[in-house]
Coordinates of C-alpha atoms in Angstrom, one line a residue:
Chain A
M2 CA 132.1 -122.8 34.6
S3 CA 134.0 -126.0 35.3
G4 CA 131.8 -128.9 36.3
V5 CA 129.9 -127.4 39.2
S6 CA 126.4 -126.5 38.3
V7 CA 124.8 -123.3 39.5
S8 CA 122.4 -125.2 41.7
E9 CA 125.3 -127.0 43.4
A10 CA 127.1 -123.7 43.8
R11 CA 124.0 -122.1 45.3
A12 CA 124.3 -124.4 48.3
S13 CA 127.7 -122.9 49.2
Y14 CA 126.5 -119.3 49.3
E15 CA 124.3 -117.6 51.9
T16 CA 121.8 -115.2 50.5
V17 CA 121.5 -111.8 52.4
I18 CA 118.5 -109.6 51.6
G19 CA 117.3 -106.3 53.0
L20 CA 114.1 -104.6 51.9
E21 CA 113.0 -101.0 51.6
V22 CA 109.3 -100.7 51.6
H23 CA 107.3 -97.5 50.9
V24 CA 103.8 -97.4 52.2
E25 CA 101.3 -94.6 51.3
L26 CA 99.5 -93.4 54.4
K27 CA 95.7 -93.4 54.3
T28 CA 95.2 -89.7 55.0
R29 CA 92.5 -87.6 53.2
S30 CA 94.8 -84.8 52.4
K31 CA 98.5 -84.6 51.4
I32 CA 101.3 -84.3 53.9
F33 CA 102.1 -80.6 53.5
C34 CA 99.0 -79.2 51.8
G35 CA 95.2 -79.7 51.7
C36 CA 95.1 -81.4 48.3
S37 CA 93.1 -84.6 48.1
T38 CA 95.0 -87.9 48.1
S39 CA 92.3 -89.8 46.2
F40 CA 93.6 -92.4 43.7
G41 CA 92.6 -92.3 40.1
A42 CA 91.6 -88.6 39.8
P43 CA 92.3 -87.1 36.3
P44 CA 95.9 -86.0 36.0
N45 CA 97.0 -82.8 37.7
T46 CA 93.7 -82.1 39.3
N47 CA 94.9 -82.8 42.9
V48 CA 97.6 -80.1 42.9
C49 CA 98.2 -76.7 44.4
P50 CA 101.0 -74.1 44.6
V51 CA 102.5 -75.9 47.7
C52 CA 102.8 -79.4 46.2
L53 CA 103.8 -77.9 42.8
G54 CA 106.7 -76.2 44.6
H55 CA 105.8 -72.6 43.6
P56 CA 108.1 -70.0 45.0
G57 CA 106.9 -68.4 48.2
T58 CA 104.7 -71.2 49.4
L59 CA 105.3 -73.0 52.7
P60 CA 104.5 -76.6 53.8
V61 CA 102.4 -77.2 56.9
L62 CA 102.6 -80.7 58.4
N63 CA 99.4 -82.9 58.4
E64 CA 98.8 -84.1 61.9
G65 CA 97.0 -87.2 60.5
A66 CA 100.1 -88.3 58.7
V67 CA 102.1 -88.1 61.9
E68 CA 99.5 -90.1 63.7
L69 CA 99.5 -92.9 61.1
A70 CA 103.3 -93.0 60.9
L71 CA 103.4 -93.2 64.7
R72 CA 100.9 -96.1 64.7
A73 CA 102.9 -97.9 62.0
A74 CA 106.2 -97.4 63.8
L75 CA 104.7 -98.7 67.1
A76 CA 103.2 -101.7 65.4
L77 CA 106.6 -102.5 64.0
N78 CA 108.0 -102.5 67.6
C79 CA 110.1 -99.4 67.0
R80 CA 111.6 -97.0 69.5
I81 CA 109.9 -93.6 68.9
N82 CA 112.0 -90.5 68.5
Q83 CA 109.6 -88.1 70.3
D84 CA 111.7 -85.2 69.1
C85 CA 112.4 -85.3 65.4
K86 CA 112.7 -83.2 62.4
F87 CA 112.4 -83.1 58.6
D88 CA 115.3 -82.8 56.1
R89 CA 115.7 -81.9 52.5
K90 CA 116.9 -84.6 50.1
N91 CA 118.1 -82.8 47.1
Y92 CA 118.0 -84.2 43.6
F93 CA 116.6 -83.3 40.2
Y94 CA 114.0 -85.4 38.5
P95 CA 110.9 -84.1 36.7
D96 CA 108.5 -85.8 39.1
L97 CA 109.8 -83.7 42.0
P98 CA 108.8 -80.1 41.3
K99 CA 110.6 -78.5 44.2
G100 CA 114.0 -80.1 43.3
Y101 CA 114.1 -81.7 46.7
Q102 CA 112.0 -84.2 48.7
I103 CA 111.1 -83.5 52.2
S104 CA 112.1 -86.6 54.2
Q105 CA 113.6 -87.5 57.5
Y106 CA 117.4 -88.2 57.5
D107 CA 119.1 -88.6 60.9
Q108 CA 116.0 -88.4 63.1
P109 CA 113.4 -90.8 61.8
I110 CA 110.2 -91.1 63.7
G111 CA 110.9 -94.7 64.6
E112 CA 114.0 -96.8 64.9
D113 CA 115.2 -100.3 65.8
G114 CA 112.1 -102.4 65.5
Y115 CA 111.2 -105.8 64.2
V116 CA 108.6 -107.9 62.5
E117 CA 108.0 -111.6 63.1
I118 CA 107.5 -114.0 60.3
E119 CA 107.0 -117.8 60.3
V120 CA 109.3 -119.8 58.1
G121 CA 108.8 -123.6 57.9
G122 CA 106.9 -123.5 61.2
E123 CA 109.6 -121.5 63.0
R124 CA 109.2 -117.9 64.2
K125 CA 111.9 -115.5 63.0
R126 CA 112.5 -111.9 63.7
I127 CA 113.4 -109.5 60.9
G128 CA 114.9 -106.4 62.3
I129 CA 113.7 -102.9 61.2
V130 CA 116.4 -100.3 61.0
R131 CA 114.1 -97.3 60.7
V132 CA 110.6 -96.0 59.8
H133 CA 110.6 -92.4 58.5
L134 CA 108.0 -90.0 57.1
E135 CA 108.4 -88.4 53.7
E136 CA 106.4 -87.1 50.7
D137 CA 105.8 -89.1 47.6
A138 CA 106.8 -87.9 44.1
G139 CA 104.7 -87.5 41.0
K140 CA 104.1 -90.1 38.3
S141 CA 106.1 -90.1 35.0
M142 CA 104.8 -91.7 31.9
H143 CA 107.4 -92.2 29.2
A144 CA 106.3 -92.0 25.6
P145 CA 106.8 -95.4 24.0
D146 CA 108.8 -93.8 21.1
G147 CA 111.1 -92.2 23.7
S148 CA 110.3 -88.7 22.4
H149 CA 109.1 -87.2 25.7
T150 CA 107.8 -87.9 29.2
L151 CA 104.5 -86.8 30.7
V152 CA 104.2 -86.0 34.4
D153 CA 101.1 -86.2 36.6
Y154 CA 101.7 -84.4 40.0
N155 CA 98.6 -85.8 41.8
R156 CA 100.7 -88.1 43.9
T157 CA 103.3 -85.4 44.7
G158 CA 103.1 -84.8 48.4
V159 CA 101.1 -87.9 49.3
P160 CA 102.4 -89.0 52.7
L161 CA 104.6 -92.0 52.8
I162 CA 106.5 -94.0 55.3
E163 CA 109.7 -95.8 54.3
I164 CA 110.4 -99.0 56.3
V165 CA 114.0 -100.2 56.0
S166 CA 114.7 -103.7 57.2
K167 CA 118.0 -105.0 58.5
P168 CA 119.8 -107.4 56.2
D169 CA 118.2 -110.3 58.2
I170 CA 116.4 -111.9 55.4
R171 CA 118.0 -115.1 54.2
S172 CA 115.9 -116.2 51.2
P173 CA 113.5 -114.9 48.5
E174 CA 110.7 -116.8 50.3
E175 CA 111.5 -115.0 53.6
A176 CA 111.4 -111.7 51.6
R177 CA 107.9 -112.5 50.5
L178 CA 106.8 -113.5 54.0
Y179 CA 108.2 -110.3 55.4
L180 CA 106.3 -108.3 52.8
E181 CA 103.1 -110.1 53.6
A182 CA 103.7 -109.5 57.3
I183 CA 104.3 -105.8 56.7
K184 CA 101.2 -105.5 54.5
S185 CA 99.0 -107.3 57.0
I186 CA 100.2 -105.2 59.9
M187 CA 99.7 -101.9 58.0
E188 CA 96.1 -103.1 57.1
Y189 CA 95.4 -104.1 60.6
C190 CA 96.5 -100.7 61.9
D191 CA 94.4 -99.0 59.2
V192 CA 97.6 -97.1 58.2
S193 CA 97.4 -97.9 54.4
D194 CA 95.4 -99.7 51.8
C195 CA 98.6 -101.4 50.7
R196 CA 97.4 -101.9 47.1
M197 CA 100.6 -102.7 45.2
E198 CA 98.7 -102.3 41.9
E199 CA 97.9 -98.7 42.8
G200 CA 101.4 -98.1 44.1
S201 CA 100.3 -97.6 47.7
L202 CA 102.9 -100.2 48.7
R203 CA 106.2 -100.4 46.8
C204 CA 109.4 -102.4 47.4
D205 CA 113.0 -102.2 46.5
A206 CA 115.4 -104.9 47.5
N207 CA 119.2 -105.2 48.2
I208 CA 120.7 -108.7 47.8
S209 CA 124.2 -110.1 48.1
L210 CA 125.8 -113.5 48.6
R211 CA 128.6 -114.6 50.8
P212 CA 130.2 -118.0 51.5
F213 CA 128.6 -119.7 54.5
G214 CA 130.5 -118.8 57.6
Q215 CA 131.8 -115.5 56.3
R216 CA 131.0 -112.5 58.4
E217 CA 131.5 -109.7 55.9
F218 CA 128.7 -109.1 53.4
G219 CA 129.3 -109.6 49.7
Q220 CA 128.8 -106.9 47.1
K221 CA 125.1 -106.1 46.7
T222 CA 122.9 -105.2 43.9
E223 CA 119.7 -103.1 44.3
L224 CA 116.5 -104.4 42.6
K225 CA 113.7 -102.2 41.5
N226 CA 110.4 -102.3 39.5
M227 CA 108.8 -105.3 41.2
N228 CA 105.1 -104.7 41.3
S229 CA 103.9 -107.7 43.2
F230 CA 105.0 -109.9 46.1
R231 CA 105.4 -112.8 43.7
N232 CA 107.6 -110.7 41.5
V233 CA 109.8 -109.6 44.4
Q234 CA 110.4 -113.3 45.2
R235 CA 111.0 -114.1 41.5
A236 CA 113.4 -111.2 41.0
L237 CA 115.4 -112.2 44.1
E238 CA 115.5 -115.8 43.0
Y239 CA 116.8 -114.9 39.6
E240 CA 119.3 -112.5 41.1
A241 CA 120.6 -115.0 43.6
E242 CA 121.1 -117.5 40.7
R243 CA 122.8 -114.8 38.6
Q244 CA 125.2 -113.7 41.4
T245 CA 126.0 -117.4 42.1
A246 CA 127.0 -117.9 38.5
V247 CA 129.2 -114.8 38.5
L248 CA 130.9 -115.7 41.8
S249 CA 131.4 -119.4 41.1
A250 CA 132.9 -118.5 37.7
G251 CA 135.5 -116.4 39.7
G252 CA 133.9 -113.1 38.8
V253 CA 132.9 -110.1 40.8
V254 CA 129.4 -108.9 41.4
E255 CA 129.1 -105.3 40.3
Q256 CA 127.4 -102.8 42.7
E257 CA 124.5 -101.6 40.6
T258 CA 120.8 -101.0 40.3
R259 CA 118.9 -103.6 38.3
R260 CA 115.3 -103.6 37.1
F261 CA 113.0 -106.6 37.2
D262 CA 111.8 -107.4 33.7
E263 CA 108.4 -109.1 34.0
A264 CA 108.3 -110.4 30.4
T265 CA 111.6 -112.3 30.7
Q266 CA 111.4 -112.9 34.5
T267 CA 115.0 -111.7 34.8
T268 CA 116.8 -108.6 36.2
V269 CA 118.6 -106.2 33.9
S270 CA 121.2 -103.6 34.7
M271 CA 119.8 -100.1 34.6
R272 CA 123.3 -98.9 33.6
S273 CA 122.7 -95.6 35.3
K274 CA 125.9 -93.5 35.4
E275 CA 126.3 -94.7 39.0
E276 CA 127.9 -91.4 40.1
A277 CA 127.5 -91.9 43.8
H278 CA 124.3 -90.2 44.9
D279 CA 124.9 -87.0 46.7
Y280 CA 121.6 -85.8 48.2
R281 CA 123.2 -83.1 50.4
Y282 CA 120.6 -83.6 53.1
F283 CA 120.1 -80.6 55.4
P284 CA 117.4 -79.7 58.0
E285 CA 114.2 -78.5 56.3
P286 CA 114.1 -74.8 57.3
D287 CA 110.4 -74.4 56.3
L288 CA 109.2 -76.8 59.0
V289 CA 109.6 -76.5 62.7
R290 CA 110.6 -79.5 64.8
L291 CA 108.1 -82.2 65.6
H292 CA 107.5 -83.2 69.2
I293 CA 105.4 -86.2 70.1
S294 CA 104.3 -85.8 73.7
D295 CA 104.0 -88.7 76.1
E296 CA 100.2 -88.3 76.0
W297 CA 100.1 -88.5 72.3
L298 CA 102.4 -91.5 72.2
E299 CA 100.5 -93.4 74.8
R300 CA 97.1 -92.6 73.2
V301 CA 98.3 -94.0 69.9
R302 CA 99.9 -97.0 71.6
G303 CA 96.6 -97.7 73.3
S304 CA 94.7 -97.5 70.0
L305 CA 96.7 -100.2 68.3
P306 CA 94.5 -103.2 67.5
E307 CA 95.5 -106.8 68.2
L308 CA 98.1 -107.6 65.5
P309 CA 97.9 -110.5 63.2
L310 CA 100.4 -112.8 64.8
A311 CA 99.0 -112.2 68.3
K312 CA 95.5 -112.9 67.0
R313 CA 96.8 -116.1 65.4
D314 CA 98.3 -117.3 68.6
R315 CA 95.0 -116.5 70.4
Y316 CA 92.9 -118.5 67.9
V317 CA 95.1 -121.5 68.5
A318 CA 95.3 -121.2 72.3
E319 CA 91.8 -120.0 73.1
L320 CA 89.6 -121.2 70.2
G321 CA 91.5 -124.4 69.7
L322 CA 92.0 -123.9 65.9
P323 CA 94.7 -125.6 64.0
P324 CA 97.6 -123.2 63.3
Y325 CA 96.9 -123.4 59.6
D326 CA 93.3 -122.2 60.1
A327 CA 94.5 -119.4 62.4
G328 CA 97.0 -118.3 59.8
V329 CA 94.4 -118.1 56.9
L330 CA 91.8 -116.4 59.0
T331 CA 94.1 -113.7 60.4
A332 CA 96.0 -112.8 57.2
D333 CA 93.3 -110.2 56.4
R334 CA 91.8 -108.1 59.2
G335 CA 88.4 -108.1 57.6
V336 CA 88.3 -111.9 57.4
A337 CA 89.4 -112.2 61.0
E338 CA 86.7 -109.7 62.1
Y339 CA 84.1 -111.6 60.1
F340 CA 85.1 -114.9 61.6
E341 CA 85.1 -113.4 65.1
A342 CA 81.6 -112.1 64.5
V343 CA 80.4 -115.5 63.5
V344 CA 81.9 -117.1 66.6
A345 CA 80.4 -114.2 68.7
C346 CA 76.9 -115.4 67.4
G347 CA 77.5 -118.7 69.3
A348 CA 79.0 -120.7 66.4
D349 CA 81.5 -123.5 67.0
P350 CA 85.0 -122.0 66.2
K351 CA 86.3 -124.9 64.1
T352 CA 83.0 -125.3 62.1
A353 CA 82.9 -121.5 61.6
S354 CA 86.5 -121.7 60.4
N355 CA 85.7 -124.4 57.9
W356 CA 82.8 -122.2 56.5
V357 CA 84.9 -119.0 56.4
M358 CA 88.0 -120.6 54.8
G359 CA 85.8 -122.7 52.5
D360 CA 82.6 -121.4 51.0
V361 CA 83.0 -117.7 52.2
L362 CA 86.5 -117.1 50.9
A363 CA 85.9 -119.2 47.7
S364 CA 82.8 -117.1 46.9
L365 CA 84.6 -113.9 47.6
K366 CA 87.4 -115.0 45.3
A367 CA 85.0 -115.9 42.6
T368 CA 83.2 -112.6 42.7
G369 CA 86.2 -110.4 43.5
E370 CA 84.3 -108.9 46.5
R371 CA 86.0 -107.8 49.7
I372 CA 84.7 -109.4 52.9
Q373 CA 83.2 -106.2 54.0
A374 CA 80.7 -106.5 51.2
C375 CA 80.0 -110.2 51.9
P376 CA 76.3 -110.7 51.2
V377 CA 76.0 -113.4 53.9
S378 CA 76.3 -111.6 57.2
P379 CA 78.2 -113.3 60.1
A380 CA 74.9 -113.6 61.9
N381 CA 73.3 -115.3 58.9
L382 CA 76.2 -117.7 58.5
A383 CA 76.0 -118.6 62.2
G384 CA 72.2 -119.1 61.7
L385 CA 72.9 -121.5 58.8
M386 CA 75.4 -123.5 61.0
K387 CA 72.7 -123.8 63.7
Q388 CA 70.3 -125.3 61.1
V389 CA 72.9 -128.0 60.4
E390 CA 73.6 -128.6 64.0
A391 CA 69.9 -129.0 64.8
G392 CA 69.7 -131.6 62.0
R393 CA 67.2 -129.6 59.9
I394 CA 69.4 -129.8 56.9
S395 CA 72.5 -131.9 55.9
I396 CA 75.9 -130.3 55.3
K397 CA 75.4 -130.9 51.6
Q398 CA 72.1 -129.1 51.7
A399 CA 73.7 -126.3 53.8
R400 CA 76.2 -125.6 51.0
D401 CA 73.3 -125.2 48.6
V402 CA 71.5 -123.0 51.0
F403 CA 74.7 -120.9 51.4
K404 CA 74.8 -120.3 47.7
I405 CA 71.2 -119.0 47.7
M406 CA 71.8 -116.9 50.8
W407 CA 74.8 -115.4 48.9
D408 CA 72.7 -114.5 45.9
T409 CA 69.6 -113.3 47.7
G410 CA 71.0 -112.0 51.1
K411 CA 68.2 -114.0 52.8
D412 CA 68.7 -115.8 56.1
A413 CA 69.0 -119.6 56.3
E414 CA 65.6 -120.2 57.8
T415 CA 63.9 -118.4 55.0
V416 CA 65.8 -120.1 52.3
I417 CA 65.2 -123.6 53.8
R418 CA 61.5 -122.9 54.0
E419 CA 61.2 -121.4 50.5
Q420 CA 63.2 -124.2 49.0
G421 CA 61.3 -126.9 50.9
M422 CA 64.7 -128.3 51.9
E423 CA 64.0 -129.2 55.5
Q424 CA 65.7 -132.4 56.3
I425 CA 63.5 -135.2 57.6
S426 CA 64.9 -136.6 60.9
D427 CA 61.6 -137.8 62.2
E428 CA 61.8 -141.6 62.5
G429 CA 58.1 -142.1 62.3
M430 CA 58.0 -140.3 59.0
L431 CA 61.0 -142.1 57.6
A432 CA 60.1 -145.7 58.8
A433 CA 57.3 -146.2 56.2
I434 CA 59.7 -145.1 53.4
V435 CA 62.5 -147.3 54.6
D436 CA 60.1 -150.3 54.8
E437 CA 59.1 -149.7 51.2
V438 CA 62.7 -149.4 50.0
I439 CA 63.6 -152.7 51.7
A440 CA 60.6 -154.4 50.3
N441 CA 61.4 -153.2 46.8
N442 CA 65.1 -154.1 46.9
P443 CA 65.4 -157.7 48.1
K444 CA 68.6 -158.2 46.1
S445 CA 70.4 -155.4 47.9
V446 CA 69.2 -156.8 51.3
E447 CA 70.4 -160.2 50.3
D448 CA 73.8 -158.9 49.2
Y449 CA 74.2 -157.0 52.4
R450 CA 73.3 -160.0 54.6
S451 CA 75.8 -162.2 52.7
G452 CA 78.6 -159.7 53.5
K453 CA 78.6 -157.2 50.7
T454 CA 78.4 -154.2 53.1
K455 CA 78.4 -151.8 50.1
A456 CA 74.8 -152.8 49.5
L457 CA 73.8 -150.7 52.5
A458 CA 74.8 -147.6 50.7
A459 CA 72.5 -148.5 47.8
L460 CA 69.5 -148.8 50.3
V461 CA 70.3 -145.5 51.9
G462 CA 70.6 -144.0 48.4
Q463 CA 67.2 -145.3 47.4
T464 CA 65.7 -143.8 50.6
M465 CA 67.3 -140.5 49.9
K466 CA 66.0 -140.6 46.4
A467 CA 62.5 -141.3 47.6
T468 CA 62.7 -138.3 49.9
K469 CA 64.2 -136.0 47.3
G470 CA 67.4 -135.8 49.4
K471 CA 65.6 -134.5 52.5
A472 CA 66.0 -137.6 54.7
N473 CA 68.6 -137.4 57.4
P474 CA 71.2 -139.9 56.3
A475 CA 72.2 -140.9 59.8
V476 CA 68.6 -141.6 60.8
V477 CA 68.0 -143.6 57.6
N478 CA 71.2 -145.6 58.2
K479 CA 70.0 -146.5 61.6
L480 CA 66.5 -147.4 60.5
I481 CA 67.7 -149.7 57.8
L482 CA 70.2 -151.5 60.0
E483 CA 67.5 -152.0 62.6
R484 CA 65.5 -153.8 59.9
I485 CA 68.0 -155.9 58.1
G486 CA 70.4 -156.7 60.9
S487 CA 74.1 -157.4 60.6
P488 CA 75.9 -159.2 57.8
D489 CA 76.3 -163.0 58.3
S490 CA 79.9 -163.3 57.3
G491 CA 81.1 -163.5 60.8
A492 CA 82.9 -160.3 60.1
S493 CA 80.9 -158.7 62.8
G494 CA 84.1 -158.2 64.7
G495 CA 85.6 -154.8 65.0
G496 CA 83.7 -153.9 68.1
P497 CA 85.4 -154.4 71.4
A498 CA 85.2 -158.0 72.6
D499 CA 83.2 -158.6 75.7
A500 CA 85.4 -158.7 78.7
Chain B
M27 CA 138.5 -75.5 55.0
R28 CA 139.8 -74.8 51.5
I29 CA 137.3 -75.0 48.6
T30 CA 139.0 -76.4 45.5
E31 CA 138.0 -75.8 41.9
E32 CA 137.0 -79.4 41.8
T33 CA 134.5 -78.9 44.7
V34 CA 133.1 -75.8 42.9
Q35 CA 132.6 -77.8 39.8
N36 CA 131.0 -80.7 41.7
V37 CA 128.6 -78.5 43.6
A38 CA 127.7 -76.6 40.3
R39 CA 127.0 -79.9 38.6
L40 CA 124.7 -81.1 41.5
A41 CA 122.8 -77.8 41.3
R42 CA 122.7 -78.0 37.5
L43 CA 124.6 -74.7 37.1
A44 CA 126.9 -74.1 34.2
V45 CA 130.2 -72.9 35.7
G46 CA 133.2 -72.6 33.4
R47 CA 136.8 -73.3 34.3
E48 CA 137.7 -69.7 34.7
E49 CA 134.7 -69.0 36.8
A50 CA 135.5 -71.9 39.0
A51 CA 139.0 -70.7 39.5
R52 CA 137.7 -67.3 40.5
L53 CA 135.0 -68.6 42.8
A54 CA 137.0 -71.2 44.7
P55 CA 139.1 -68.7 46.7
Q56 CA 136.0 -66.5 47.3
L57 CA 134.1 -69.5 48.7
S58 CA 137.1 -70.5 50.8
D59 CA 137.1 -67.0 52.3
I60 CA 133.3 -67.2 53.1
I61 CA 133.6 -70.6 54.6
G62 CA 136.7 -69.6 56.5
Y63 CA 134.8 -66.7 58.0
A64 CA 132.0 -68.9 59.2
E65 CA 134.5 -71.3 60.5
Q66 CA 135.3 -69.0 63.4
L67 CA 132.1 -70.4 65.0
Q68 CA 134.0 -73.7 65.4
Q69 CA 135.9 -72.1 68.3
V70 CA 132.8 -71.5 70.4
D71 CA 132.7 -73.7 73.5
L72 CA 129.5 -75.8 73.0
E73 CA 129.9 -77.9 76.1
G74 CA 126.4 -78.9 77.2
V75 CA 124.6 -77.2 74.3
E76 CA 122.0 -79.2 72.4
P77 CA 122.5 -79.1 68.6
T78 CA 120.2 -76.7 66.9
S79 CA 118.3 -77.8 63.8
H80 CA 115.9 -74.9 63.6
P81 CA 116.2 -71.2 64.6
L82 CA 112.7 -71.1 65.9
S83 CA 112.1 -72.6 69.3
R84 CA 108.5 -73.4 68.7
Y85 CA 107.5 -76.9 67.4
N86 CA 104.5 -78.8 66.0
A87 CA 103.0 -76.4 63.5
L88 CA 100.4 -78.9 62.4
R89 CA 97.2 -78.8 60.4
P90 CA 94.3 -81.1 60.7
D91 CA 93.9 -83.7 57.9
E92 CA 91.3 -81.9 55.9
V93 CA 91.0 -81.6 52.1
R94 CA 91.0 -78.1 50.7
P95 CA 90.3 -77.0 47.1
C96 CA 93.0 -77.5 44.6
L97 CA 94.1 -75.5 41.6
D98 CA 92.2 -75.7 38.3
R99 CA 94.3 -77.9 36.0
E100 CA 94.5 -75.1 33.4
A101 CA 96.0 -72.8 36.0
A102 CA 98.3 -75.6 37.3
L103 CA 99.7 -76.2 33.8
A104 CA 99.9 -72.5 32.9
N105 CA 103.4 -72.2 34.3
A106 CA 104.7 -75.4 32.8
P107 CA 107.0 -74.9 29.8
D108 CA 105.0 -77.5 27.9
S109 CA 102.0 -79.7 28.4
D110 CA 99.5 -81.9 26.5
G111 CA 96.6 -80.2 28.2
E112 CA 96.5 -82.8 31.0
Q113 CA 100.1 -83.5 31.9
V114 CA 103.3 -81.6 32.0
R115 CA 105.5 -82.6 29.1
V116 CA 109.2 -82.8 29.6
P117 CA 112.1 -84.1 27.6
A118 CA 112.4 -87.9 27.7
V119 CA 113.7 -89.2 30.9
L120 CA 114.3 -92.9 30.9
E121 CA 115.2 -95.0 33.8
G122 CA 117.8 -97.5 32.6

């Protein structure tokens, strides 16, 4: 390359990304047979003649899978094809026992939707081309020495939806935000667990570059094997750099499939024989058509929960939370429900937000627990907040109480009593102690009076020490000032001058 | 529509069928005849007729989302050409 660095050249190309996301639906049984969908069962124990593709067997569509796909498509703002069908996608691979995958080709259950993401404080819509129902394939394990491949068919026939975005994504960061939005929406709708590590959410990406201002898309590559949102972003970042280097050196991007290599953080060509895929789709003769009645559609539409972005807007508008708080609290439905339960117990929303985003989420992270298993119930957290508000304990003490509540499951009142932590706010009780501290620390009093205002803190500290931290610092402050007066330095200004 | 030998070879490859050159030469005209026969249907006036994707007019043959017993693994693997007792063993397939 002559003179121009890749990073400089990056600035002259626009990145265009489209994502295909596969989401496993949370049904109990498979899409076309009664086998369990439970994850982690011993290999080939959730299989039957239907999902193994034995001759003479017939698929029967799982109503629950249709219901969840419908819910997902509606949550993604899609138009629903109330009359649709299934098709066969024909190809040979050992993880596909029938030699074809039952999918939806020209009549997907949902079309033409969108997802909203927030990029740099701005809302942006990413279009959804389609949402269709299909069955998952089995899982192949390739022997490290390349001698053979082992196949587990437990996952064969687990219901999936494929969500295809429009090429509306303009950066690897937007790609990650889009994925986070999809995951969050799927979890809110109880459509999927979206556990990438268990393969219940998988993502492939198409990426191309074009000079800014050009309408036509550049040649794209397809990226696979990205097993976390972070890796999707990294793979796309690497690929954008790679394509920039190719283009700015006057080269041509080859249309190909590339695999993300986690060890090197790069993408490598899969060098597949790139014979154009010819899936020979045709209508699945073993399944009759699907008709979603108006009643069914409206019932599902009515059952949709408040979605993350709407909830977020409401937290800002109705609860007065900063947008940042609202974003953190609504990212996970469980966290949002927990927070709302705390507020429903009468807690101040902003204070509740501080607790949930702070001690609650930090403790969950430390223990790896999900919020549903949080040992401090919303009511108990609200109870703890009331103790602080009533001045019985300080914020600092409250955080210690929280830790004990977390470990023991006890409520705040019990913990405070058992630990003898109750804060002393009673002026009568504190006055004698304050008097004693002042008598014993003439130097600090002198320092304070001569303008060293820091000396006040030393006096308060002595009082706190004498009460084993139980004194209410605000009351102590007030009592000390009442006794030692203001500093002499004439620096008493700061208050508004008398008119 | 004329089916060429090339089409026959292509379809055979997609279906993983071993079709030799001579066989393809013999099959191509036969398949052309069959397709040609079916092509008469193209002449039917379909004005106002909805496309048919399934011969049965009923729809929504659905089952409730309920788990039913699966096969024993031993039985499931009995028909596989090879296994390690837990998984089906196939010749190495490597992506990439």
